[in-house]
Amino acid sequence: MKPAPFAYRAPTSSAQAIALLAEHRGRARLLAGGQALMPLLASRQVRSPLLIDLNRVPDLAFVSRAERLRIGALTRLRRLEADPVVRAGAPLLAAAAALAGPVQVRNRATLGGALAHADPAAELPAVAVALDARVELRGSGVRHLPAADFFRGAHQTALDDGELLAAIEFPLREAAFAIEKIPARPGHALAGAVVVLGGEDRRLVLFGAGPVPLRPARAEAALAGGAAPAEVAEAAMADLDAAGVPEDVTRALARGALTRALDRARATARNQVDHG
Amino acid sequence: MAERMTVEMKVNGRPVRAEVSPRTSLADFLREERRLTATQLACEEGVCGACTVSMDGATVLSCLVLAVQAEGAEVWTAEGLDGAAAPLAEALHAEHGIQCGYCTPGILMRGGELLKEQPAPSERDIRLGLCGNLCRCTGYAGIVEAVAAAADPAAAPGERGAAPARREDERLLAGRGEFVNDVSPPGTLHVAFLRSTVAAGRITRLETGAARALEGVVAVFTAADLNPRAGDMRPTPLLNAAEPPLLPLAADRVRFAGEPLALVVAGDRYLAADAVDLIEVEIEPEPPVLDPGGAVEDTDRLVYAETGSNLYQELTSPIRPKLRRALEDAPQVVRATSRQQRQANAPLETRGVVASYDPDTGELVASLSTQNPHEAKLAISRVSGVPAEQVRVTARDVGGSFGLKVWTGRDELTVALAARVLGRTLKWIETRQENLTASGHARMDVGEATFALDEQGRILGCHLDHLEDTGAYPLGVVGKAGPFVGMVFTGPYRIPLHAFRFRSVRTNTCPRGAYRGPWAFATVAREQMLDEVARAVGMDPLELRRRNVLGPDELPYTMPTRLVLDHVTPAQTLEEVAARLDYPEVRLRQRRLLAEEGRLIGVGIAIGLEPSSIGTMQPIDRDTARLRVELDGTITAYLATGAGGQGVETTMAQVVAAELDVDLDAVRVVQGDTDATPYGRGTGASGTAVITGSACRAAAAELLTMAKELAAEHLGVPAERVEPRRGVLADRQDPGAAVSWAELAKTVSAHGPGERLEALGRYKAPPMTWSNACHGCVVEVDRELGTVRIERYVVAEDCGRMINAKVVEGQIAGGVLQGIGGALLEEVRYDAQGRPLTRGLAEYAVPTTLEAPAIEFVHIETPSPTPGGHKGMGQGGAAGALACVFNAVADALAQVGARVDRTPLDPARILTAFAEAGSRSPRPAARPPSPS
Ligand SMILES: Cc1cc2nc3c(=O)[nH]c(=O)nc-3n(C[C@H](O)[C@H](O)[C@H](O)COP(=O)(O)OP(=O)(O)OC[C@H]3O[C@@H](n4cnc5c(N)ncnc54)[C@H](O)[C@@H]3O)c2cc1C
Ligand code: FES
Ligand code: FES
């Protein structure tokens, strides 16, 4: 369990990082928290002649709020959990970050890394989709993409060789939400579901059931039509069929997670109405 | 390629500047360059937390941070904590939150941060905050309690009179434990193995030229280099067994994915891994034998072509006519099946060896992670050809084992042989992937049984058909544990007739090794099946047990297999558990919650018998202890045991101190060094309390006889009047007249240099010493998520006289959590080609703080007829929990018609069971059963 040799650079600005990426196109990897990348390097499942360490790039680690909540890619998960601006503007993101591994991992792992890693069973990509986040990619130019278009497959994203994920923007919206993962604890999940209920806006996202976070359209329609949680979850199975997700236990897990998350989100929504 | 970079940081407050390669992890930098070895590496993939250090004020996993990334940082390790962690360190010590101590530095780092961030944590906060720190020994109970106590000292229960704190802890808390990876003599070279990724096949090419040519590589060995020089690799008890030979490296054929093909020796571990990468290997794959059931009949696909069959052992006890009639004609006949999945011991510390051979002196010195240093010495001698007198084995601290390190493994022996061949110091530390794929697997049993009962639910007889998967190379005494399952199957019940068939088969999988209770399947299968029987005959499982369990007046009881059971209390422990759980109340609540809220509660009970200190298990049926009185009057006990988490340094000191009536602090235990200690059994098979303890008593008695004579002379009274009393030898009739141990030691030393007052004690185990326990638990199964939450867990146990109640509870708690892991989470998996799928602790999930229940204990102390009245109890916790948790979940599922007959009961299996039962509907009233 020792990585193959690599060279190491630690740029101090995102511009430098992008220049290094351009210079070593295809032969370099960005290193953020390293909580996903380091194990892959150590087991030599991934090899990279050069690592470009983003940890000394201050302009990638920030949280700011204007019309949207804007979060630098290098912002650590532990900060997302605790930052009052995040907790107020995107409480679901703060809650999900607290589930993405044990403390030592979250002390180091970053939001950008979690999205760029695009683990099909991870909650943060699902949350980004559920909250309709927008990612900012920087390379030779700047691109913005809705989160739903960023995830292209298991561990595959819209990032190209010369680009880095610079920031993630979340709309500020009042909503009841719930996240449910199996097993229900910090750390790697088998599957899970995210539910966001904001007035007319109802978003459901399943993770672990397919290669990317999946929004089940039929289930969302069923929910809009007033269906009970179990029926919504049943409809989500039809969505998975349509998406070509094979019939296996992860589906059953995702279905259970969705039912449970719907229950919880609706309870919160009721409370908000009662108390709000 | 070999780019070096300068890095400057502060480590434990001191500025440090060094040249490192960019790929050096912070953990390796601290351990290898700075020699700060408190920080341990147990997975190198972020899962175990043993490598936790603090960097710039936050804990990080030092295996996942590069040394160069710590440029300018403030790094703190457990060595630097000093007084800073004092409250937590003291609490871990007081609460027995430490066993092997391998996880302890990481717990100190994270626990310290937690207390800083949350000065008044709830239990949930503590469990969440420590869920990234794995402990395989303690069951986390003492750890969670310690953090709570450190936050609020008023909450601490305080040290119990009967349970002195462990003396092993001081060094472990200070980060001064010495595990095999901490041993690095100057000039150490590092070993890595190339292993087969193919389960079965013929090696057609093995090209090592490029690896040999790599700078920094010292040697590359293949089968041709080592196999001809290797002596018998089998453990002592199997030396005469008729079976295919075991050799260091695969020569022309591979028999499991993980089998070693070549061994690389290089300047450091990074280079060794690079060299392994450069070896070119081609294996012509053949269809592997994977399914043990199919393997029995299969004569086409054979693990060993020359044997003509995959059947390894078969033992059948005859079904006598009376039993046959019962099984055919009894009023109630029930068949049941129990399947146990493949599991791994997964101690936090993997295997490892540092072996040095000095060609000038002809001496081979090896440090090993082993439970049994003297066996390691004999095995290394046999394999390397170095005479035993010239082999020395040391094992200071061992980071958990649970049976894995009882017999010295093929890989450790191969490394020792390579050290002999090269005449150098070689170090091999098993990677977690190797540990999970190539060290030893366990459990993997299938049992099918038939029970005959009368109308009242009294069992008339039973038959067990037991099939065991031994993997590719049967190792250790495990070949004997199989038949033993059938022998003890009827357990603590009045079952007059019993017969069994035992078969074991070879498959193209990692060999089977010993794991906490190699006989555990006897308990697991019987107890799971009894619940199945209860359901079949429509009787509550508690009631079925009550009708069949042996009561106090039925002892001694001769089992149908002629084993005699005595000094046990199964019926009492059963009633204790029923009372503690408030059984009738739980049953009512179970029904109410199902009817009113659709919730699934389950209750499980399992009674276990633990055979320990077995007199027929040579050579681990006996032990020797040497006691020596030092000139300052303290006593040193020289024992063949080791420090693997069981607290032997504490408990054996307690035994000696009690026998000699001296202060506990006046007794020191020396173990884990074959040069310093007499030949003995090591630790294992729950034998230390009875066998080693009795050897200590025998030595103490011998020492007392000598001391009394000497004291009698001193005091001018007859020896019969002398007795040990609070640290001195005193005249029974004159309280003022006494002589100290120091004076006696000096008297003896006056006879000549090196003369000491010392004595040897030996003990051989009786045929069997049984301890017993009853486990009970209440679980809730989530109908949507298929997850299981353990609400309550009760253990009532009887291990005879306890030397140290906290050590006993620690052993049970650790075993219970391994049992819970086996029942709910852990499974070693292969794909259809026999390639391992569980290669790390992320895939082979062992329980964390979040899965560990609080355990309630009831102790009954029925002395055994052995000298101390103890009974071995190190393994039963695992067996009891495997069955108890299974039964509780099965009980919950049965309410909605869902059935399970194998573990682990993970969400996937539970949801599948619901689906099969057509009862997936979350609320029975809300929807009709879902179409499947
Ligand atoms: C024990 C353990 C448990 C975990 N549990 C969970 C969990 O429950 N849920 C979960 O989501 N994750 C979990 N993780 C993973 C952890 O949270 C990951 O580290 C995280 O998802 C990746 O973030 P990182 O900053 O560490 O990224 P890195 O590991 O540094 O990088 C991951 C990948 O993203 C790329 N990358 C990183 N940053 C950028 C960027 N700005 N632009 C472009 N590419 C980039 C890297 O090149 C790499 O390919 C766990 C990890 C461990 C060790
Ligand atoms: S060794 Fe770093 S987490 Fe296990
Ligand atoms: S004491 Fe925790 S792993 Fe052994």
Short mmCIF file of N, CA and C and ligand atoms in Angstrom, two decimals, chain B residues 40-44 46-51 61 63, ligand 2:
data_model
loop_
_atom_site.label_atom_id
_atom_site.label_comp_id
_atom_site.label_asym_id
_atom_site.label_seq_id
_atom_site.Cartn_x
_atom_site.Cartn_y
_atom_site.Cartn_z
N GLN B 40 0.11 4.55 14.41
CA GLN B 40 0.11 3.23 13.77
C GLN B 40 -0.58 3.26 12.42
N LEU B 41 -0.22 2.31 11.59
CA LEU B 41 -0.84 2.19 10.27
C LEU B 41 -1.58 0.86 10.21
N ALA B 42 -2.88 0.91 10.15
CA ALA B 42 -3.62 -0.36 10.15
C ALA B 42 -4.46 -0.55 8.90
N CYS B 43 -4.48 0.44 8.02
CA CYS B 43 -5.25 0.23 6.78
C CYS B 43 -4.66 1.01 5.61
N GLU B 44 -4.08 2.15 5.88
CA GLU B 44 -3.55 3.03 4.84
C GLU B 44 -4.59 3.42 3.82
N GLY B 46 -7.54 5.30 5.23
CA GLY B 46 -8.43 6.26 5.89
C GLY B 46 -9.55 5.67 6.72
N VAL B 47 -9.56 4.36 6.90
CA VAL B 47 -10.72 3.74 7.53
C VAL B 47 -10.54 3.46 9.02
N CYS B 48 -9.29 3.31 9.48
CA CYS B 48 -9.14 2.77 10.84
C CYS B 48 -8.86 3.82 11.91
N GLY B 49 -8.30 4.95 11.53
CA GLY B 49 -8.04 6.00 12.51
C GLY B 49 -6.82 5.79 13.39
N ALA B 50 -6.12 4.66 13.22
CA ALA B 50 -4.96 4.39 14.07
C ALA B 50 -3.83 5.39 13.82
N CYS B 51 -3.86 6.03 12.66
CA CYS B 51 -2.78 6.94 12.29
C CYS B 51 -3.13 8.39 12.58
N LEU B 61 -5.81 12.09 9.25
CA LEU B 61 -5.30 10.73 9.11
C LEU B 61 -3.95 10.84 8.43
N CYS B 63 -1.98 8.80 7.26
CA CYS B 63 -1.72 7.95 6.09
C CYS B 63 -2.22 8.63 4.82
S1 FES C 2 -3.85 3.83 8.66
FE1 FES C 2 -4.62 5.76 8.35
S2 FES C 2 -6.68 5.51 8.71
FE2 FES C 2 -5.95 3.51 8.84
#
